[in-house]
Amino acid sequence: MTSSLTQSDKRGVAGDRVFSALTVSAGVLILLTLAFVALFLTVNSRDAVYQEDQGGWILTAFFDYAYPLVIGTLIASFIALILAAPVAVGVALYISHYAPPRFSKGIGYVIDLLAAIPSVVYGAWGMSFLGPALIPVYGWLHENLGFIPLFAGDPSQTGRTIFTAGVVLGVMILPIITSVCREIFIQTPKLHEEAALALGATRWEMIKMSVFPFARAGIISGIMLGLGRALGETMAVALVLSPGMLTASLISSGNSTIPAEIALGFPEAPPGSERQAQLIAIGLVLFLITLLVNMTARWIVSRHKEFSGAN
Amino acid sequence: MSKRVDVVDLNVYYGDFLAVEGVNMNIDAQAVTAFIGPSGCGKTTLLRSLNRMHEVLPGARVKGQLLLDGEDIYESGVDPVTVRTQVGMVFQRPNPFPTMTIRENVLAGYKLNGARLSKSQSEEIVETSLRSANLWNEVKDRLDRPGSGLSGGQQQRLCIARTIAVKPDVILMDEPCSALDPISTLAIEDLIGELQQDYTVIIVTHNMQQAARVSQKTAFFNIAGTGKPGKLIEYDDTTSIFNTPQEKSTEDYVSGRFG
Ligand SMILES: Nc1ncnc2c1ncn2[C@@H]1O[C@H](COP(=O)(O)OP(=O)(O)OP(=O)(O)O)[C@@H](O)[C@H]1O
Ligand SMILES: [Mg+2]
């Protein structure tokens, strides 16, 4: 029996099917890629943790090798975030809410240009300019604040320290965080901004009342994107840092990061060797750290969902 | 407290575009004044210039005087932020702060003034404000839920509560009922009648019956054509405007023969 209700728009239905099939396969493709990367890393890192001739599992050996690199990676990324995030939020706010409209376009454009600079260039800049420029600063920190373990130890004579690497990373992730924040800040509903202003809010109070709460999730996403880039950045760190043993001091040479270790070590590791497996294994560790960071970010964003204004 | 508003030779611009021209009117304290007129005649523009919200838009500016109990709010040196604490505003679409609870929404204005409130003080402000907004009974059990979880009409009354919590002298309302159902509209109209005892209320409305029901004075605005500035055509007691208007265009408009 066909009534006017059981008939349907055939073409519309087909289009709908095609589109949903497309989106589903795109989603599955991403998951598959992720799974293959994880699988590749896991399978190839076996030799790093299991060696027949060394009596089976050698987890402690691998752990001893990996943990200084993990800590180095986290320190460098942390320094980068601490430096970049406030600046990025400030710049984004200036562009979205303070700068005269004629200006803000230009500034946004310059910031976006920063993102287009290849990381080798940043690395070269850090190695040959920023590092040497920071030497006196390290000397000063050591003399005046040397009692803090972070500034203990001999200050580096080349400036190629984990701190310099962190600063370079900070500059590198500045544009991405700024762009994301700016986009979100601009989208704050006029309605909510005016609600605050009409209650007698100054511009800064309006920003605290309307813009930040609205942009919270976006700021966190921006920072996490930046952190992701900092964690995985290879060239800049490999060039800036003269790698060495783990040390608490930020101003001595020493420390290394996972990406730098892989970049420097991989070309010399014979294919199929234990060394290569080791490098792949710390790659897996980095993969897991990044995954963890992203999941934490999602979790932070999803708390207080009802208060997000999305309803 | 409620204050009288005197508008003297007011011109309101968007950049070079003159949107409202030559308005002169004296708005009584403790009364409801309605602004009516066809779309685009500058009611919103004029209303927003009464609490200096107009100048928030880029390029927007005002010429003339606007006296709040005799003090010109456009005099140089006057801080628009102070003006806005004395002249509150309710918008066309309800706009509670979505990240705040109902309680925080009501107290938002206090937080801005930097007032340190004891728990009992803030409880009292929340309750009296919500009661005056006829919302207390509906929300008293969920003060810690987000304000955005209320119905449209409740949200609008929450916005009114937020506005009256800081005890302004004048309350501006731009079509406060246009997004609401008839029942919520009635609730807000009742509320406006009560607010009149303590505040100077100025309301923009497209609804003639509403203007006739809630206001003592009515101002009719009109434009000669697109691109022309809006002007105040007639301003009188509401009964006169609706029953014995002096101007032909007012009569046409209120009797629905407009355009
Ligand atoms: N942000 C703006 N920039 C430039 N011109 C504007 C702006 N807002 C309003 N106008 C113009 O100013 C004039 C008055 O607009 P206004 O919004 O005050 O009218 P209104 O009487 O409130 O109309 P309605 O009844 O439709 O709300 C119109 O010609 C409008 O196009
Ligand atoms: Mg309007």
PDB file of C-alpha atoms in Angstrom, chain B residues 3 12 26 29 42 47 61 73 75 98 112 165 167 181 195 206 209 211 230 239-240 247 258:
ATOM      1  CA  LYS B   3      15.394  59.211  37.964  1.00  0.00           C
ATOM      2  CA  VAL B  12      22.394  59.455  16.984  1.00  0.00           C
ATOM      3  CA  ASN B  26      11.073  64.478  29.038  1.00  0.00           C
ATOM      4  CA  ALA B  29      10.401  59.027  36.851  1.00  0.00           C
ATOM      5  CA  GLY B  42      15.424  54.063  15.426  1.00  0.00           C
ATOM      6  CA  LEU B  47      17.115  53.298  23.640  1.00  0.00           C
ATOM      7  CA  ARG B  61      28.315  58.210  18.207  1.00  0.00           C
ATOM      8  CA  ILE B  73      25.524  61.496  30.752  1.00  0.00           C
ATOM      9  CA  GLU B  75      29.365  65.251  29.261  1.00  0.00           C
ATOM     10  CA  PRO B  98      25.410  30.576  30.139  1.00  0.00           C
ATOM     11  CA  LEU B 112      31.197  43.697  39.124  1.00  0.00           C
ATOM     12  CA  ALA B 165      19.327  43.263  41.653  1.00  0.00           C
ATOM     13  CA  LYS B 167      18.920  48.707  41.922  1.00  0.00           C
ATOM     14  CA  ASP B 181       4.675  33.081  24.530  1.00  0.00           C
ATOM     15  CA  LEU B 195       8.543  47.835  38.623  1.00  0.00           C
ATOM     16  CA  HIS B 206       5.763  46.458  18.496  1.00  0.00           C
ATOM     17  CA  GLN B 209      -1.981  46.418  23.092  1.00  0.00           C
ATOM     18  CA  ALA B 211       1.969  49.656  24.966  1.00  0.00           C
ATOM     19  CA  GLY B 230      14.047  58.457  12.420  1.00  0.00           C
ATOM     20  CA  THR B 239      -4.537  57.303  26.241  1.00  0.00           C
ATOM     21  CA  SER B 240      -4.176  60.416  24.074  1.00  0.00           C
ATOM     22  CA  GLU B 247      -0.674  63.655  14.026  1.00  0.00           C
ATOM     23  CA  PHE B 258       0.295  52.034   8.373  1.00  0.00           C
TER      24      PHE B 258
END
